[in-house]
CSV table of C-alpha atoms in Angstrom, one decimal:
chain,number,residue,atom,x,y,z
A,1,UNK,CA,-5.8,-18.9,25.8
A,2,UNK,CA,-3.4,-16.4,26.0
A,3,UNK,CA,-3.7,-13.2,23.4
A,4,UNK,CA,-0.3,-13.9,21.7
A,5,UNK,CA,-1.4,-17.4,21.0
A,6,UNK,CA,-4.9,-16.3,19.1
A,7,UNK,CA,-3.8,-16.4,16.1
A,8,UNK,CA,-1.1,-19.5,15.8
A,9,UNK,CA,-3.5,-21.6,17.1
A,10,UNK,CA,-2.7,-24.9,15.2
A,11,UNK,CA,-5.6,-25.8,12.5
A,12,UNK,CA,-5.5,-29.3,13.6
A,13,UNK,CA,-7.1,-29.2,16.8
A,14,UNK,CA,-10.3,-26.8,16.1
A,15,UNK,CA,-11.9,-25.3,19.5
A,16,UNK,CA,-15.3,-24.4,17.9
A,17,UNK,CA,-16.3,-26.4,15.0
A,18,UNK,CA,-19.3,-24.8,12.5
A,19,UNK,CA,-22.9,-26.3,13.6
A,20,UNK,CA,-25.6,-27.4,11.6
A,21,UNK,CA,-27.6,-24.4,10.8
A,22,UNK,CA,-31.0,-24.7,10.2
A,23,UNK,CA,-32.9,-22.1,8.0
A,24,UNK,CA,-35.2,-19.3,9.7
A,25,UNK,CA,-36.7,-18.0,6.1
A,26,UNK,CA,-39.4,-19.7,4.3
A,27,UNK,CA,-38.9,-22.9,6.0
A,28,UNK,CA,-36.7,-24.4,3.3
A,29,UNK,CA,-34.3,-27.1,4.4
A,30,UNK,CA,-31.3,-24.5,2.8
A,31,UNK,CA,-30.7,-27.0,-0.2
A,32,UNK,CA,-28.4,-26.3,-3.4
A,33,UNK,CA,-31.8,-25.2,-5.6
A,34,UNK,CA,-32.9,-22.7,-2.7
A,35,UNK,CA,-28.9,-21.1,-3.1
A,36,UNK,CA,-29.6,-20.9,-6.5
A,37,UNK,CA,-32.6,-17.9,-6.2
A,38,UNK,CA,-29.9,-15.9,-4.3
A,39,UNK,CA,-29.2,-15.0,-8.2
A,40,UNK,CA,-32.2,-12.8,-8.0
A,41,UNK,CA,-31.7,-9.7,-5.9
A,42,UNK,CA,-35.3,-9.5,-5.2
A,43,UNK,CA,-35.4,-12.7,-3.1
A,44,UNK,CA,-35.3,-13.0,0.7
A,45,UNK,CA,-35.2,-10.5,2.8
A,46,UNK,CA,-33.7,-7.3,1.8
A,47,UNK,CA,-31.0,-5.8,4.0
A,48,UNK,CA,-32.1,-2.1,5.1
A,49,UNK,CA,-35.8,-3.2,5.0
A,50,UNK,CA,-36.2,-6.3,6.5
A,51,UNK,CA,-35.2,-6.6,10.6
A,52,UNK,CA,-33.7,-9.5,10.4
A,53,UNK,CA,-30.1,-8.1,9.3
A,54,UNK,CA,-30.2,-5.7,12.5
A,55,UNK,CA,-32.8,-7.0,15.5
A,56,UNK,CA,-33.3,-11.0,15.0
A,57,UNK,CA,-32.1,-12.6,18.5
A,58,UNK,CA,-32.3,-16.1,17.7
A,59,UNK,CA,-29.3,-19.1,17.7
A,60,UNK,CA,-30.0,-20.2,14.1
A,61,UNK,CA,-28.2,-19.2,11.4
A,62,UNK,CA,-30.4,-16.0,9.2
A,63,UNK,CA,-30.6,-15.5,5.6
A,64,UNK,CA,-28.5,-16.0,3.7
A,65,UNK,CA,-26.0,-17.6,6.4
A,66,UNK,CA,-27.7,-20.8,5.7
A,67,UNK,CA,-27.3,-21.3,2.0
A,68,UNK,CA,-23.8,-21.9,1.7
A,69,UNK,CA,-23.1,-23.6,-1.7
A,70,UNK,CA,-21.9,-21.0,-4.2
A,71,UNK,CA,-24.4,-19.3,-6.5
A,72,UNK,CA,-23.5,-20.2,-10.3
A,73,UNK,CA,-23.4,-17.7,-13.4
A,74,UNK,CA,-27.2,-17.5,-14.8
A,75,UNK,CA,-25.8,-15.1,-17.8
A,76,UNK,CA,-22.9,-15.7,-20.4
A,77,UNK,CA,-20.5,-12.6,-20.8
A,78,UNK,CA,-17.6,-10.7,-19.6
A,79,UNK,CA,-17.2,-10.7,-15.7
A,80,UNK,CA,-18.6,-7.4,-14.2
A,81,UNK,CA,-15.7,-4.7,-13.7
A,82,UNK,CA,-15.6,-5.3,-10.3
A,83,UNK,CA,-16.6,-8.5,-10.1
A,84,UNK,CA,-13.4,-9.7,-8.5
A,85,UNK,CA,-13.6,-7.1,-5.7
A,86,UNK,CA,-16.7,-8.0,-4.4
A,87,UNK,CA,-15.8,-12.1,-5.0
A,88,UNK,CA,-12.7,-11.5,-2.3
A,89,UNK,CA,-15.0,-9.7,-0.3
A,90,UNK,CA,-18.0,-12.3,0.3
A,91,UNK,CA,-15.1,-15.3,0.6
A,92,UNK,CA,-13.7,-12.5,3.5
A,93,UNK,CA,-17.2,-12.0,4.7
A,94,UNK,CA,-18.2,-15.6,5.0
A,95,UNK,CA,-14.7,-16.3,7.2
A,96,UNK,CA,-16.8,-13.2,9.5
A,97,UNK,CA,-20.0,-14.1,9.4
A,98,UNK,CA,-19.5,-17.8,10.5
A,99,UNK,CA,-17.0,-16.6,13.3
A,100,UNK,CA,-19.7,-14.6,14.8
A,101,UNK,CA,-22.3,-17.5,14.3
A,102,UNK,CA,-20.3,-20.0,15.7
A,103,UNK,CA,-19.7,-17.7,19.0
A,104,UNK,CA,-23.8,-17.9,19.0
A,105,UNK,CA,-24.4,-21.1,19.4
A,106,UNK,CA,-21.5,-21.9,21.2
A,107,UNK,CA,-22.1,-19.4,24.0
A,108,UNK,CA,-25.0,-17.9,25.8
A,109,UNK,CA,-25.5,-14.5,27.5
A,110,UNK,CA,-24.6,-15.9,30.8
A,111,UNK,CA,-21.3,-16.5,29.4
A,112,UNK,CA,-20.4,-13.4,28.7
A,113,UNK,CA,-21.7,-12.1,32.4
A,114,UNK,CA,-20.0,-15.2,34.5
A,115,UNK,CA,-16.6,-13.5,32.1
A,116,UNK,CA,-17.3,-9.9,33.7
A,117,UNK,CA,-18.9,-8.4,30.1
A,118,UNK,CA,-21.8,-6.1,30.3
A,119,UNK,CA,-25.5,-8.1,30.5
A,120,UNK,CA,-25.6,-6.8,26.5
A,121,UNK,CA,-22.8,-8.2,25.5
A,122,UNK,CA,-24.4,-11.5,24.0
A,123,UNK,CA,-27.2,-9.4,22.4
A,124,UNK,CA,-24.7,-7.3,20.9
A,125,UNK,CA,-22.7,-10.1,19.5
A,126,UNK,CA,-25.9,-11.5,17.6
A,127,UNK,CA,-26.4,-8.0,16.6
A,128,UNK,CA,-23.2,-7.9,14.6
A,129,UNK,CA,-23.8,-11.4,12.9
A,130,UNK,CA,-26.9,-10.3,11.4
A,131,UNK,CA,-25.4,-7.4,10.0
A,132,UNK,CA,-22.8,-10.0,9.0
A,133,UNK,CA,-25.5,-11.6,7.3
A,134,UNK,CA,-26.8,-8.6,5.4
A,135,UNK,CA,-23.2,-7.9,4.1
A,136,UNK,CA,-23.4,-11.1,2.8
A,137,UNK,CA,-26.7,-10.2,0.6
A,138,UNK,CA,-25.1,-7.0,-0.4
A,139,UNK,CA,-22.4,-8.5,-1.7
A,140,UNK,CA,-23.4,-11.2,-3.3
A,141,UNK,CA,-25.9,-8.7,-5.4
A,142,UNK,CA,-23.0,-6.6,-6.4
A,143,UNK,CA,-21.2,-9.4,-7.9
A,144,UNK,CA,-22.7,-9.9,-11.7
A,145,UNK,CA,-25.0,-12.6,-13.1
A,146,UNK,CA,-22.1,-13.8,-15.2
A,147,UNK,CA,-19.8,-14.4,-12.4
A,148,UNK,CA,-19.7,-16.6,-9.7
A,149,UNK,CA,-20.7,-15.7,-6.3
A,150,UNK,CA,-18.8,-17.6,-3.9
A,151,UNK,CA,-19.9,-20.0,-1.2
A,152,UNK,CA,-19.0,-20.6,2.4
A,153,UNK,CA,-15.8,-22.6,3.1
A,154,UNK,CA,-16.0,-24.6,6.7
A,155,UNK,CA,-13.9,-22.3,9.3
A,156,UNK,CA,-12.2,-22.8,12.7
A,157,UNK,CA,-11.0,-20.3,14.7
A,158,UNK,CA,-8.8,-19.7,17.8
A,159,UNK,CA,-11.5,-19.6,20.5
A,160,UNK,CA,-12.5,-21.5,23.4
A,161,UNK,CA,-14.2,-19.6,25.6
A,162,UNK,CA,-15.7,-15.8,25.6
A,163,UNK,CA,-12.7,-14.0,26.8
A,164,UNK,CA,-10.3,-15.3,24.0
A,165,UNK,CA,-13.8,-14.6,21.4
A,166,UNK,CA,-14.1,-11.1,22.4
A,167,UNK,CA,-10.6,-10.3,22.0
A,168,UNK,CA,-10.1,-11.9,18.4
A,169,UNK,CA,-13.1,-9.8,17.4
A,170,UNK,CA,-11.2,-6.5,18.6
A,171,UNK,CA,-8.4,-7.7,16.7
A,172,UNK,CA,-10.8,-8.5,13.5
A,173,UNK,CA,-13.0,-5.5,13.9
A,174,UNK,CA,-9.5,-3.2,13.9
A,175,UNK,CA,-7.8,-4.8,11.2
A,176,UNK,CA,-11.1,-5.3,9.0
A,177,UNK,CA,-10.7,-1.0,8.1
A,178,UNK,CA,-7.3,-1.8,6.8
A,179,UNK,CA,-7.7,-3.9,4.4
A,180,UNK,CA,-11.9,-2.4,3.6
A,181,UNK,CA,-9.5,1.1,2.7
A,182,UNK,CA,-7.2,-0.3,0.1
A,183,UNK,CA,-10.4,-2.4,-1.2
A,184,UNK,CA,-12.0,1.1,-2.2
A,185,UNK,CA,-8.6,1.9,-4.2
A,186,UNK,CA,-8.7,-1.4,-5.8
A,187,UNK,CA,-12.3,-0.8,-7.0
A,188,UNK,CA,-13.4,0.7,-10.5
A,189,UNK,CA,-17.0,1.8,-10.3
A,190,UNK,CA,-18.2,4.7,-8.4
A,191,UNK,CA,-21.0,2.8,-6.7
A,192,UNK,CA,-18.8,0.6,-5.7
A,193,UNK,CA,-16.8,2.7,-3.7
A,194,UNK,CA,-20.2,4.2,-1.8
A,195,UNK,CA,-21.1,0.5,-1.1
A,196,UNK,CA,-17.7,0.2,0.4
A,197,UNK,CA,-17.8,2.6,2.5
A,198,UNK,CA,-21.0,2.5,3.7
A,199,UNK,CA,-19.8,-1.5,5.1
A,200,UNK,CA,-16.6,0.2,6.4
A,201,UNK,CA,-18.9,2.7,8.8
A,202,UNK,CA,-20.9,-0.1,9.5
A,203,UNK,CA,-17.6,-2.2,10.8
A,204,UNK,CA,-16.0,1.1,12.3
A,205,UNK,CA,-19.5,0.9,14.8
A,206,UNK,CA,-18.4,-2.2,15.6
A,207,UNK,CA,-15.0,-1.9,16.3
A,208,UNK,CA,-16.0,1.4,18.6
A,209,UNK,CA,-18.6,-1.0,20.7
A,210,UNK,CA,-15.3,-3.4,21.2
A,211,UNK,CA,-13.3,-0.9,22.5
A,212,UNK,CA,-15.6,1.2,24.5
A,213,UNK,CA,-17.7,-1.6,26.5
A,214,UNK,CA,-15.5,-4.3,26.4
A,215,UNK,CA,-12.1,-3.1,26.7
A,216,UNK,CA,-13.1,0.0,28.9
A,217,UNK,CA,-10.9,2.0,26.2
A,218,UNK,CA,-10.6,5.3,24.1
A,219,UNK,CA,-12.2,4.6,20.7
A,220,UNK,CA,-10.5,7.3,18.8
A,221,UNK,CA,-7.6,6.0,17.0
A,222,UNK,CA,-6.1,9.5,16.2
A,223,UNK,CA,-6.9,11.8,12.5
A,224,UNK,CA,-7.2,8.6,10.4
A,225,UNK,CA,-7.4,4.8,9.9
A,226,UNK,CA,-4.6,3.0,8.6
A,227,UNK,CA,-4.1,2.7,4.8
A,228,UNK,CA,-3.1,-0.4,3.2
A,229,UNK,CA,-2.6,-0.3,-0.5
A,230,UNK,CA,-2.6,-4.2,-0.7
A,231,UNK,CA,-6.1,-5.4,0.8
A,232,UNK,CA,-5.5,-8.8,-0.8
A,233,UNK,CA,-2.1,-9.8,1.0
A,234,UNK,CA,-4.1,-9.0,4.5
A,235,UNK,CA,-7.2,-11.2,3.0
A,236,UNK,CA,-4.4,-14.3,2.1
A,237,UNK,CA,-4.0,-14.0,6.1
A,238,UNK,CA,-7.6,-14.8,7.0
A,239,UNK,CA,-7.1,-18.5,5.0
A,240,UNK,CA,-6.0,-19.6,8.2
A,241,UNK,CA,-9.2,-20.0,9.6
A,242,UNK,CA,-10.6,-21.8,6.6
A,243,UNK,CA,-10.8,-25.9,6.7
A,244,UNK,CA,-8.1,-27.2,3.5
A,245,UNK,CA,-10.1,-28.4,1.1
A,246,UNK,CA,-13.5,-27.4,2.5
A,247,UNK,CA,-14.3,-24.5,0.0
A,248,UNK,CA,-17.2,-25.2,-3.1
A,249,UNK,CA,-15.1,-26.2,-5.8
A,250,UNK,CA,-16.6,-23.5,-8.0
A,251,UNK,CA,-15.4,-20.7,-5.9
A,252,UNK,CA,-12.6,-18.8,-7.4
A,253,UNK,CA,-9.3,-18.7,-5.5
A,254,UNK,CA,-9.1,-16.2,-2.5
A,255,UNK,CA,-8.2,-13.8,-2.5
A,256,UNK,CA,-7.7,-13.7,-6.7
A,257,UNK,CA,-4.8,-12.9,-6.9
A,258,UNK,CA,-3.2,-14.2,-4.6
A,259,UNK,CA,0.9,-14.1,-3.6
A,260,UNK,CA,0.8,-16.5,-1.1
A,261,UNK,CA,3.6,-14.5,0.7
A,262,UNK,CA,5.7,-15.7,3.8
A,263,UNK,CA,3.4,-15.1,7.3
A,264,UNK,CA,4.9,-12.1,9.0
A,265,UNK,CA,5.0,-12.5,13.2
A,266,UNK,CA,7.0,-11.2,16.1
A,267,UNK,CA,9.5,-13.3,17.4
A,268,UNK,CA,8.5,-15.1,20.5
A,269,UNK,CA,10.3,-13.6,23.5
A,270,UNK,CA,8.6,-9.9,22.6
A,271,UNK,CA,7.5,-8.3,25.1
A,272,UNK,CA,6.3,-5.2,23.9
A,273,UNK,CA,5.6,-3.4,20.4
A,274,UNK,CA,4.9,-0.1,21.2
A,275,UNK,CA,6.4,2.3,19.0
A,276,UNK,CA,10.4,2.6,19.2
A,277,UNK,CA,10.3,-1.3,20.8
A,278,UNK,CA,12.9,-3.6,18.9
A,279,UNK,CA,11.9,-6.7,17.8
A,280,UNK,CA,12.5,-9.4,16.4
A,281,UNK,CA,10.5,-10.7,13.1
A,282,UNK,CA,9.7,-14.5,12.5
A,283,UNK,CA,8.3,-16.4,9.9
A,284,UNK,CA,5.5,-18.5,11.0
A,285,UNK,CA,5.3,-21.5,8.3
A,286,UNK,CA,8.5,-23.3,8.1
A,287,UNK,CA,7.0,-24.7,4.9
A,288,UNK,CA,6.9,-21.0,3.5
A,289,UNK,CA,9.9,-18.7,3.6
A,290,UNK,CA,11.3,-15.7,2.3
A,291,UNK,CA,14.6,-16.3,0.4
A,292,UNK,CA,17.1,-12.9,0.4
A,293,UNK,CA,19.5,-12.2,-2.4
A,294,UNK,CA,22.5,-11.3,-0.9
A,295,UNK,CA,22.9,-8.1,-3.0
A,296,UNK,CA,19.6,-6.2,-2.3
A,297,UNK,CA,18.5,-4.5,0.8
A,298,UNK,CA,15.3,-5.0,2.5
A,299,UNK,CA,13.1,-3.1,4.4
A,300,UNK,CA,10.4,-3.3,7.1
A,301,UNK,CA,7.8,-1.6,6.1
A,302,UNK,CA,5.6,0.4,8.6
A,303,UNK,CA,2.2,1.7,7.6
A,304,UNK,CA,-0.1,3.8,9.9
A,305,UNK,CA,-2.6,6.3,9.3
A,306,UNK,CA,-1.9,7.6,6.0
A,307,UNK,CA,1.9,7.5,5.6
A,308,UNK,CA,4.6,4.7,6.0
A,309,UNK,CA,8.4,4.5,7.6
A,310,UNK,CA,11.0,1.9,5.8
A,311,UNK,CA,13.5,0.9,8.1
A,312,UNK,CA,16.3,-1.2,6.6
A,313,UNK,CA,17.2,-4.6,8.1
A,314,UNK,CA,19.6,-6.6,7.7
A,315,UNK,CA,18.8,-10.1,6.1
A,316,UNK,CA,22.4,-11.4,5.4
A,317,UNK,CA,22.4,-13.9,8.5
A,318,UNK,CA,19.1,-15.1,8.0
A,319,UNK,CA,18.0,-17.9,9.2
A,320,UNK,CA,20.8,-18.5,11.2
A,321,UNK,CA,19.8,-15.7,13.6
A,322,UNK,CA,16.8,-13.7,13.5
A,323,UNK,CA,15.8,-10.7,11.5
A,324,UNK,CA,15.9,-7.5,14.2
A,325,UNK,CA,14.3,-4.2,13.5
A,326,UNK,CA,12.6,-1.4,15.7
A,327,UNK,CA,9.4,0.1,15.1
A,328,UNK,CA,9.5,3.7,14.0
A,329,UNK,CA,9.2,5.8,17.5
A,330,UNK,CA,7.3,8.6,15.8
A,331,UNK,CA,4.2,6.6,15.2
A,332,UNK,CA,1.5,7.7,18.3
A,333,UNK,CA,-0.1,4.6,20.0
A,334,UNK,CA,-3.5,4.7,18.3
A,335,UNK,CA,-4.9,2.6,16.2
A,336,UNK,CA,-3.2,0.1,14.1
A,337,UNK,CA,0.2,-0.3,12.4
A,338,UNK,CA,0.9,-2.7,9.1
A,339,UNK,CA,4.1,-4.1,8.9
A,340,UNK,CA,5.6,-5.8,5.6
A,341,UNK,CA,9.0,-6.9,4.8
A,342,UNK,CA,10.2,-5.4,0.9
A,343,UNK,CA,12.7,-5.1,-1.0
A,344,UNK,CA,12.6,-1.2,-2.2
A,345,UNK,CA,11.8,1.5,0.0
A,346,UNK,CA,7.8,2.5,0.7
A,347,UNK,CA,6.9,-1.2,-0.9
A,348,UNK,CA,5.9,1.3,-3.9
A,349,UNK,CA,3.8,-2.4,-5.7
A,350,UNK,CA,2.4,-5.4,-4.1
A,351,UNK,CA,5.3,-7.2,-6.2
A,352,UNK,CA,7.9,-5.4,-3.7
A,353,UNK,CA,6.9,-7.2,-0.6
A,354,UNK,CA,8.4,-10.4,0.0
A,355,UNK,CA,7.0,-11.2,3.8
A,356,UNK,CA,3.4,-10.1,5.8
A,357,UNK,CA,1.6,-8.3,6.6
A,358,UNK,CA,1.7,-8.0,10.3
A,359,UNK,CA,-1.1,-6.4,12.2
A,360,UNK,CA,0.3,-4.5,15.7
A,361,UNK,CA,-2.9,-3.4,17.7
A,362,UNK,CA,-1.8,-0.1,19.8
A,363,UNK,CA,-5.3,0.0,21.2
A,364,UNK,CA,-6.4,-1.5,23.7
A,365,UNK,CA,-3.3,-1.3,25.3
A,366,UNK,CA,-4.8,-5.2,26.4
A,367,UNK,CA,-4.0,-6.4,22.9
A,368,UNK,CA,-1.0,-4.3,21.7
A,369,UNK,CA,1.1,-7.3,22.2
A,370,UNK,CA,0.6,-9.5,19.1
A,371,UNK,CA,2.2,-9.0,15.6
A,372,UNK,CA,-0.4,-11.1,13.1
């Protein structure tokens, strides 16, 4: 599958469909009565103490990976201050954890060897899910008894073999510190940023592992990551890989709130968007488009590191002909850039974007051909 294609993959023909997993703790057959004691932190494993979340090379799915109903409110009251937070982030962390899962028991190590990747490379993959899995547990006990933690969904995702795996989990793993930075800012509680950061380091190991032994690539993505004010518009992107309909009906939305905005994507025929390449933007959904008023100006948005560039564009002709705009040539080719289409200058709110975000990878230089 080629790399531009990874992520319009069509939902209706799913290349890797979610297995039956069968529990590895306690023996339990992972019924709705067994999700319910994930209310109490104290039970299972513990993430940090038990091994588990870091060393457990088996196929099967660990704790709490198997228990997928959502875990229901065992306290009346107000919603935690952060409750919300931490609600978008398990629904996120479920769409990861089963992608890595379902690469485990769809492939083998000799999969990844017979594709050219280092003899590790499967180990390291299982690795990562378990830490998966111990996100999952953290999160779920930050979230409040008198809110609901959410469940898993069913998920599909663009993948058919180990090559087109490995390079959707570089483009995860890169774009996962976006959104994780504005998710600090959007928390309240001290703790919760430490907790938050503490995952981000976590996922910026990752991401250096991807880049250093399977792309053969710098790691360093310059002084900082990008910042994203708006985690929640790059969360909204990830409901492509979730079945319609599939969700526990007693999870909230995802991500709460949600905007629902227009998909951002690069047209087609680019061929390159490095910085100071002109492109041209498309609109993926033909059932969800932005609509221009004729008497405002719009912008493309470009985030990267810790500052933004608003170049304006011309919408007047739209859809007619395509929306053109060139990347800001002063950005370096490290990292990532976040692209949104708004209608002031900066996108100073969330409410001032009307289209994205777009994720361009400038590392590795393997990728750094696909606008999300």
């Amino acid at each position: 599958m080629a790399i531009r294609s990874l992520f319009q993959a069509s939902l209706l023909a799913p290349l890797v469909s979610i297995a039956s997993a069968k529990p590895i703790f306690t023996g339990s057959n992972g019924s709705f009565a067994e999700t319910q004691k994930l209310a109490d932190p104290k039970y299972g494993p513990t993430p940090g103490e038990d091994p588990i979340f870091s060393t457990y090379y088996g196929v099967e799915a660990p704790f709490p990976g198997y228990l997928r109903d959502a875990v229901l409110p065992t306290k009346t009251g107000p919603p935690g201050e952060d409750d919300q937070v931490w609600q978008n982030l398990l629904s996120a962390e479920w769409i990861i954890f089963d992608f890595y899962q379902q690469a485990v028991e769809a492939f083998n190590a000799s999969a990844f060897v017979k594709a050219g990747y280092p003899n590790t490379t499967y180990q390291r993959i299982q690795e990562i899910r378990n830490n998966e899995a111990g996100h999952l547990r953290i999160f779920q006990n930050q979230i409040s008894p008198t809110s609901v933690k959410p469940g898993a969904c069913q998920h599909q995702y663009p993948f058919d073999d180990p090559i087109s795996f490995l390079a959707l989990v570089t483009v995860l793993e890169i774009s996962s510190m976006t959104f994780l930075t504005g998710l600090v800012e959007s928390a309240k509680l001290e703790s919760s940023h430490g907790a938050m950061i503490a995952i981000a380091e976590t996922e910026a190991r990752h991401e250096a592992w991807s880049l250093l032994e399977i792309w053969k690539t710098n790691p360093f993505g310059g002084p900082s990551d990008t910042v994203f004010p708006y985690p929640n518009q790059i969360l909204d992107t990830t409901n492509a890989y979730i079945v319609p309909g599939s969700c526990p009906a007693q999870n909230p939305e995802y991500p709460s709130p949600r905007q629902g905005l227009p998909a951002l994507s690069a047209a087609k025929n680019t061929t390159s968007l490095l910085p100071g390449s002109n492109i041209g933007l498309s609109f993926v959904d033909p059932t969800n488009q932005p609509t221009f008023d004729a008497n405002t100006q719009y912008y493309a948005v470009f985030f990267h590191g810790t500052n933004n560039i608003s170049v304006p564009i011309n919408t007047s002709c739209y859809p007619a002909q395509e929306i053109r705009v060139t990347i800001p040539a002063q950005f370096e080719t490290k990292g990532v850039i976040v692209a949104v289409v708004a209608d002031t200058p900066g996108a100073p709110t969330k409410e001032s974007v009307v289209a994205g975000p777009g994720i361009i990878l400038e590392q590795p230089a393997a990728l750094a051909t696909k606008l999300l």
